[in-house]
Amino acid sequence: AQSVAQPEDQVNVAEGNPLTVKCTYSVSGNPYLFWYVQYPNRGLQFLLKYITGDNLVKGSYGFEAEFNKSQTSFHLKKPSALVSDSALYFCAVRAIVFTGTASKLTFGTGTRLQVTL
Amino acid sequence: ETGVTQTPRHLVMGMTNKKSLKCEQHLGHNAMYWYKQSAKKPLELMFVYSLEERVENNSVPSRFSPECPNSSHLFLHLHTLQPEDSALYLCASSQDLRGLPAFFGQGTRLTVV
């Protein structure tokens, strides 16, 4: 069974500092990995994805994520945080091999990022 | 805006009421989804439709009844809900069942009183 772990309920960062939001996953075979962001009173917005290729994936709003197969991790990073980055961040995984059971995208519980001045 | 629109944005209903949530997408996508988002829990996939045919029903109570009249519209009919059904209900769509990422609507915040 697929699973995603986001070990931190909340991450606090000062504006201008680098940020990391952690994600580890478990899936049969090779994974598709995603990060979504949810701003208050909004739905989820796609940030970035990893399918194949470079382990460092660049996405929207200056975010990037590093795929580490040996550690089964896909941590979200940004070199310099902004107050406007404060939101709820979700990591998600799906097996690359499509078994026919819809697009079984499994989400983590979310990590709240709080960026302060 | 992601191209997926949900109405209403907020809904308060009594346990004996019947209401419906609506989702609309004009992205040309063939797959649509209902998710339930509760605090401190992973998003729960409720229903999946592909080309207007239900392809997945994840053990959702019968008080939730989906309807997909065409590939652009998805409904979630609600009746005799329980207070624990209070949550944010998110609709999403994707090109097809293989195609990701999914695009999400803003959600309907449902409160059952």
GROMACS .gro file of N, CA and C in nm, chain A residues 15-102:
model
  264
   15GLU      N    1   1.144   3.513   0.757
   15GLU     CA    2   1.152   3.557   0.617
   15GLU      C    3   1.298   3.578   0.578
   16GLY      N    4   1.330   3.529   0.459
   16GLY     CA    5   1.468   3.542   0.410
   16GLY      C    6   1.553   3.419   0.438
   17ASN      N    7   1.508   3.337   0.531
   17ASN     CA    8   1.583   3.215   0.561
   17ASN      C    9   1.539   3.102   0.469
   18PRO      N   10   1.624   3.002   0.453
   18PRO     CA   11   1.583   2.886   0.373
   18PRO      C   12   1.481   2.802   0.449
   19LEU      N   13   1.397   2.735   0.373
   19LEU     CA   14   1.297   2.649   0.436
   19LEU      C   15   1.304   2.509   0.377
   20THR      N   16   1.268   2.412   0.461
   20THR     CA   17   1.255   2.272   0.417
   20THR      C   18   1.130   2.215   0.480
   21VAL      N   19   1.047   2.153   0.398
   21VAL     CA   20   0.930   2.080   0.445
   21VAL      C   21   0.952   1.933   0.407
   22LYS      N   22   0.948   1.847   0.506
   22LYS     CA   23   0.991   1.708   0.484
   22LYS      C   24   0.877   1.618   0.438
   23CYS      N   25   0.915   1.521   0.357
   23CYS     CA   26   0.819   1.422   0.308
   23CYS      C   27   0.893   1.291   0.282
   24THR      N   28   0.842   1.183   0.333
   24THR     CA   29   0.891   1.050   0.296
   24THR      C   30   0.773   0.969   0.246
   25TYR      N   31   0.802   0.870   0.165
   25TYR     CA   32   0.694   0.798   0.100
   25TYR      C   33   0.722   0.647   0.098
   26SER      N   34   0.619   0.574   0.070
   26SER     CA   35   0.632   0.430   0.050
   26SER      C   36   0.540   0.392  -0.065
   27VAL      N   37   0.596   0.324  -0.165
   27VAL     CA   38   0.516   0.286  -0.282
   27VAL      C   39   0.581   0.165  -0.348
   28SER      N   40   0.501   0.084  -0.415
   28SER     CA   41   0.557  -0.029  -0.489
   28SER      C   42   0.612   0.021  -0.621
   29GLY      N   43   0.737  -0.006  -0.646
   29GLY     CA   44   0.797   0.039  -0.771
   29GLY      C   45   0.838   0.184  -0.764
   30ASN      N   46   0.857   0.242  -0.881
   30ASN     CA   47   0.901   0.381  -0.888
   30ASN      C   48   0.783   0.477  -0.869
   31PRO      N   49   0.810   0.591  -0.807
   31PRO     CA   50   0.700   0.681  -0.772
   31PRO      C   51   0.686   0.802  -0.864
   32TYR      N   52   0.562   0.849  -0.873
   32TYR     CA   53   0.536   0.987  -0.910
   32TYR      C   54   0.522   1.061  -0.777
   33LEU      N   55   0.585   1.176  -0.765
   33LEU     CA   56   0.579   1.252  -0.641
   33LEU      C   57   0.535   1.395  -0.671
   34PHE      N   58   0.456   1.450  -0.580
   34PHE     CA   59   0.397   1.581  -0.602
   34PHE      C   60   0.400   1.663  -0.473
   35TRP      N   61   0.404   1.792  -0.490
   35TRP     CA   62   0.377   1.885  -0.382
   35TRP      C   63   0.264   1.977  -0.425
   36TYR      N   64   0.170   1.994  -0.331
   36TYR     CA   65   0.060   2.088  -0.349
   36TYR      C   66   0.064   2.188  -0.233
   37VAL      N   67   0.011   2.308  -0.259
   37VAL     CA   68   0.000   2.409  -0.154
   37VAL      C   69  -0.146   2.451  -0.142
   38GLN      N   70  -0.186   2.475  -0.019
   38GLN     CA   71  -0.324   2.520   0.006
   38GLN      C   72  -0.319   2.648   0.089
   39TYR      N   73  -0.362   2.758   0.026
   39TYR     CA   74  -0.373   2.884   0.098
   39TYR      C   75  -0.508   2.888   0.170
   40PRO      N   76  -0.522   2.971   0.272
   40PRO     CA   77  -0.647   2.975   0.347
   40PRO      C   78  -0.769   2.992   0.257
   41ASN      N   79  -0.870   2.912   0.282
   41ASN     CA   80  -0.997   2.918   0.208
   41ASN      C   81  -0.980   2.892   0.059
   42ARG      N   82  -0.879   2.817   0.024
   42ARG     CA   83  -0.857   2.785  -0.117
   42ARG      C   84  -0.839   2.634  -0.132
   43GLY      N   85  -0.854   2.588  -0.254
   43GLY     CA   86  -0.826   2.449  -0.282
   43GLY      C   87  -0.677   2.426  -0.295
   44LEU      N   88  -0.641   2.303  -0.327
   44LEU     CA   89  -0.500   2.271  -0.343
   44LEU      C   90  -0.449   2.319  -0.478
   45GLN      N   91  -0.330   2.376  -0.476
   45GLN     CA   92  -0.267   2.419  -0.601
   45GLN      C   93  -0.141   2.337  -0.623
   46PHE      N   94  -0.124   2.289  -0.744
   46PHE     CA   95  -0.008   2.211  -0.780
   46PHE      C   96   0.118   2.298  -0.777
   47LEU      N   97   0.224   2.249  -0.713
   47LEU     CA   98   0.351   2.322  -0.705
   47LEU      C   99   0.456   2.262  -0.798
   48LEU      N  100   0.476   2.131  -0.785
   48LEU     CA  101   0.579   2.066  -0.866
   48LEU      C  102   0.561   1.915  -0.859
   49LYS      N  103   0.631   1.848  -0.952
   49LYS     CA  104   0.622   1.702  -0.956
   49LYS      C  105   0.755   1.642  -0.996
   50TYR      N  106   0.775   1.518  -0.954
   50TYR     CA  107   0.889   1.439  -0.999
   50TYR      C  108   0.835   1.315  -1.066
   51ILE      N  109   0.884   1.288  -1.185
   51ILE     CA  110   0.847   1.165  -1.253
   51ILE      C  111   0.975   1.086  -1.283
   52THR      N  112   1.060   1.140  -1.365
   52THR     CA  113   1.191   1.079  -1.390
   52THR      C  114   1.289   1.192  -1.415
   53GLY      N  115   1.417   1.158  -1.427
   53GLY     CA  116   1.514   1.260  -1.463
   53GLY      C  117   1.587   1.315  -1.344
   54ASP      N  118   1.619   1.443  -1.349
   54ASP     CA  119   1.697   1.507  -1.244
   54ASP      C  120   1.629   1.494  -1.109
   55ASN      N  121   1.710   1.467  -1.010
   55ASN     CA  122   1.653   1.450  -0.876
   55ASN      C  123   1.607   1.582  -0.816
   56LEU      N  124   1.659   1.692  -0.864
   56LEU     CA  125   1.617   1.824  -0.816
   56LEU      C  126   1.515   1.879  -0.914
   57VAL      N  127   1.395   1.901  -0.862
   57VAL     CA  128   1.284   1.947  -0.945
   57VAL      C  129   1.250   2.090  -0.907
   58LYS      N  130   1.236   2.175  -1.006
   58LYS     CA  131   1.199   2.314  -0.979
   58LYS      C  132   1.051   2.335  -1.010
   59GLY      N  133   0.986   2.414  -0.925
   59GLY     CA  134   0.843   2.435  -0.943
   59GLY      C  135   0.806   2.582  -0.935
   60SER      N  136   0.680   2.604  -0.901
   60SER     CA  137   0.626   2.740  -0.896
   60SER      C  138   0.677   2.815  -0.774
   61TYR      N  139   0.675   2.950  -0.786
   61TYR     CA  140   0.703   3.040  -0.673
   61TYR      C  141   0.842   3.020  -0.612
   62GLY      N  142   0.937   2.968  -0.689
   62GLY     CA  143   1.073   2.952  -0.639
   62GLY      C  144   1.096   2.827  -0.557
   63PHE      N  145   0.995   2.742  -0.547
   63PHE     CA  146   1.011   2.617  -0.472
   63PHE      C  147   1.083   2.512  -0.556
   64GLU      N  148   1.151   2.423  -0.486
   64GLU     CA  149   1.213   2.308  -0.550
   64GLU      C  150   1.203   2.190  -0.454
   65ALA      N  151   1.221   2.072  -0.508
   65ALA     CA  152   1.216   1.953  -0.423
   65ALA      C  153   1.322   1.856  -0.471
   66GLU      N  154   1.378   1.783  -0.375
   66GLU     CA  155   1.485   1.689  -0.407
   66GLU      C  156   1.439   1.547  -0.383
   67PHE      N  157   1.443   1.468  -0.487
   67PHE     CA  158   1.406   1.328  -0.479
   67PHE      C  159   1.529   1.248  -0.436
   68ASN      N  160   1.513   1.168  -0.331
   68ASN     CA  161   1.621   1.084  -0.283
   68ASN      C  162   1.567   0.942  -0.273
   69LYS      N  163   1.605   0.860  -0.370
   69LYS     CA  164   1.547   0.726  -0.378
   69LYS      C  165   1.589   0.639  -0.260
   70SER      N  166   1.715   0.650  -0.221
   70SER     CA  167   1.763   0.563  -0.113
   70SER      C  168   1.697   0.595   0.020
   71GLN      N  169   1.663   0.722   0.038
   71GLN     CA  170   1.596   0.761   0.162
   71GLN      C  171   1.445   0.771   0.144
   72THR      N  172   1.397   0.739   0.027
   72THR     CA  173   1.253   0.751  -0.007
   72THR      C  174   1.197   0.883   0.044
   73SER      N  175   1.265   0.989   0.007
   73SER     CA  176   1.222   1.122   0.052
   73SER      C  177   1.205   1.215  -0.066
   74PHE      N  178   1.125   1.317  -0.044
   74PHE     CA  179   1.099   1.418  -0.147
   74PHE      C  180   1.073   1.549  -0.073
   75HIS      N  181   1.177   1.605  -0.015
   75HIS     CA  182   1.164   1.726   0.068
   75HIS      C  183   1.147   1.850  -0.019
   76LEU      N  184   1.059   1.936   0.025
   76LEU     CA  185   1.033   2.063  -0.043
   76LEU      C  186   1.127   2.169   0.015
   77LYS      N  187   1.184   2.251  -0.074
   77LYS     CA  188   1.280   2.351  -0.028
   77LYS      C  189   1.259   2.483  -0.100
   78LYS      N  190   1.306   2.588  -0.033
   78LYS     CA  191   1.310   2.720  -0.096
   78LYS      C  192   1.426   2.794  -0.033
   79PRO      N  193   1.511   2.856  -0.113
   79PRO     CA  194   1.632   2.921  -0.057
   79PRO      C  195   1.602   3.039   0.034
   80SER      N  196   1.494   3.112   0.005
   80SER     CA  197   1.465   3.232   0.082
   80SER      C  198   1.312   3.244   0.099
   81ALA      N  199   1.265   3.222   0.219
   81ALA     CA  200   1.120   3.218   0.243
   81ALA      C  201   1.060   3.359   0.243
   82LEU      N  202   0.934   3.364   0.202
   82LEU     CA  203   0.856   3.488   0.205
   82LEU      C  204   0.736   3.469   0.298
   83VAL      N  205   0.691   3.579   0.358
   83VAL     CA  206   0.572   3.571   0.442
   83VAL      C  207   0.454   3.513   0.363
   84SER      N  208   0.448   3.548   0.236
   84SER     CA  209   0.338   3.501   0.152
   84SER      C  210   0.344   3.351   0.123
   85ASP      N  211   0.453   3.286   0.161
   85ASP     CA  212   0.461   3.140   0.145
   85ASP      C  213   0.386   3.067   0.256
   86SER      N  214   0.342   3.139   0.357
   86SER     CA  215   0.271   3.077   0.469
   86SER      C  216   0.144   3.010   0.416
   87ALA      N  217   0.135   2.879   0.437
   87ALA     CA  218   0.024   2.802   0.383
   87ALA      C  219   0.038   2.659   0.433
   88LEU      N  220  -0.053   2.574   0.387
   88LEU     CA  221  -0.050   2.431   0.419
   88LEU      C  222   0.006   2.357   0.298
   89TYR      N  223   0.105   2.274   0.319
   89TYR     CA  224   0.172   2.205   0.210
   89TYR      C  225   0.149   2.054   0.220
   90PHE      N  226   0.110   1.996   0.106
   90PHE     CA  227   0.081   1.853   0.101
   90PHE      C  228   0.175   1.785   0.003
   91CYS      N  229   0.231   1.674   0.049
   91CYS     CA  230   0.309   1.586  -0.036
   91CYS      C  231   0.218   1.471  -0.082
   92ALA      N  232   0.238   1.422  -0.203
   92ALA     CA  233   0.153   1.313  -0.253
   92ALA      C  234   0.236   1.219  -0.339
   93VAL      N  235   0.195   1.094  -0.344
   93VAL     CA  236   0.268   0.993  -0.420
   93VAL      C  237   0.171   0.903  -0.496
   94ARG      N  238   0.217   0.856  -0.611
   94ARG     CA  239   0.144   0.753  -0.684
   94ARG      C  240   0.247   0.665  -0.753
   95ALA      N  241   0.218   0.538  -0.762
   95ALA     CA  242   0.308   0.447  -0.832
   95ALA      C  243   0.306   0.480  -0.981
   96ILE      N  244   0.423   0.470  -1.044
   96ILE     CA  245   0.431   0.496  -1.187
   96ILE      C  246   0.355   0.391  -1.265
   97VAL      N  247   0.362   0.266  -1.220
   97VAL     CA  248   0.292   0.159  -1.290
   97VAL      C  249   0.145   0.173  -1.261
   98PHE      N  250   0.069   0.197  -1.365
   98PHE     CA  251  -0.074   0.223  -1.349
   98PHE      C  252  -0.148   0.091  -1.341
   99THR      N  253  -0.211   0.067  -1.227
   99THR     CA  254  -0.276  -0.062  -1.208
   99THR      C  255  -0.421  -0.061  -1.251
  100GLY      N  256  -0.469   0.052  -1.293
  100GLY     CA  257  -0.608   0.061  -1.337
  100GLY      C  258  -0.702   0.105  -1.229
  101THR      N  259  -0.651   0.120  -1.110
  101THR     CA  260  -0.738   0.164  -1.002
  101THR      C  261  -0.730   0.315  -0.990
  102ALA      N  262  -0.784   0.379  -1.086
  102ALA     CA  263  -0.788   0.525  -1.089
  102ALA      C  264  -0.648   0.581  -1.070
   0.00000   0.00000   0.00000
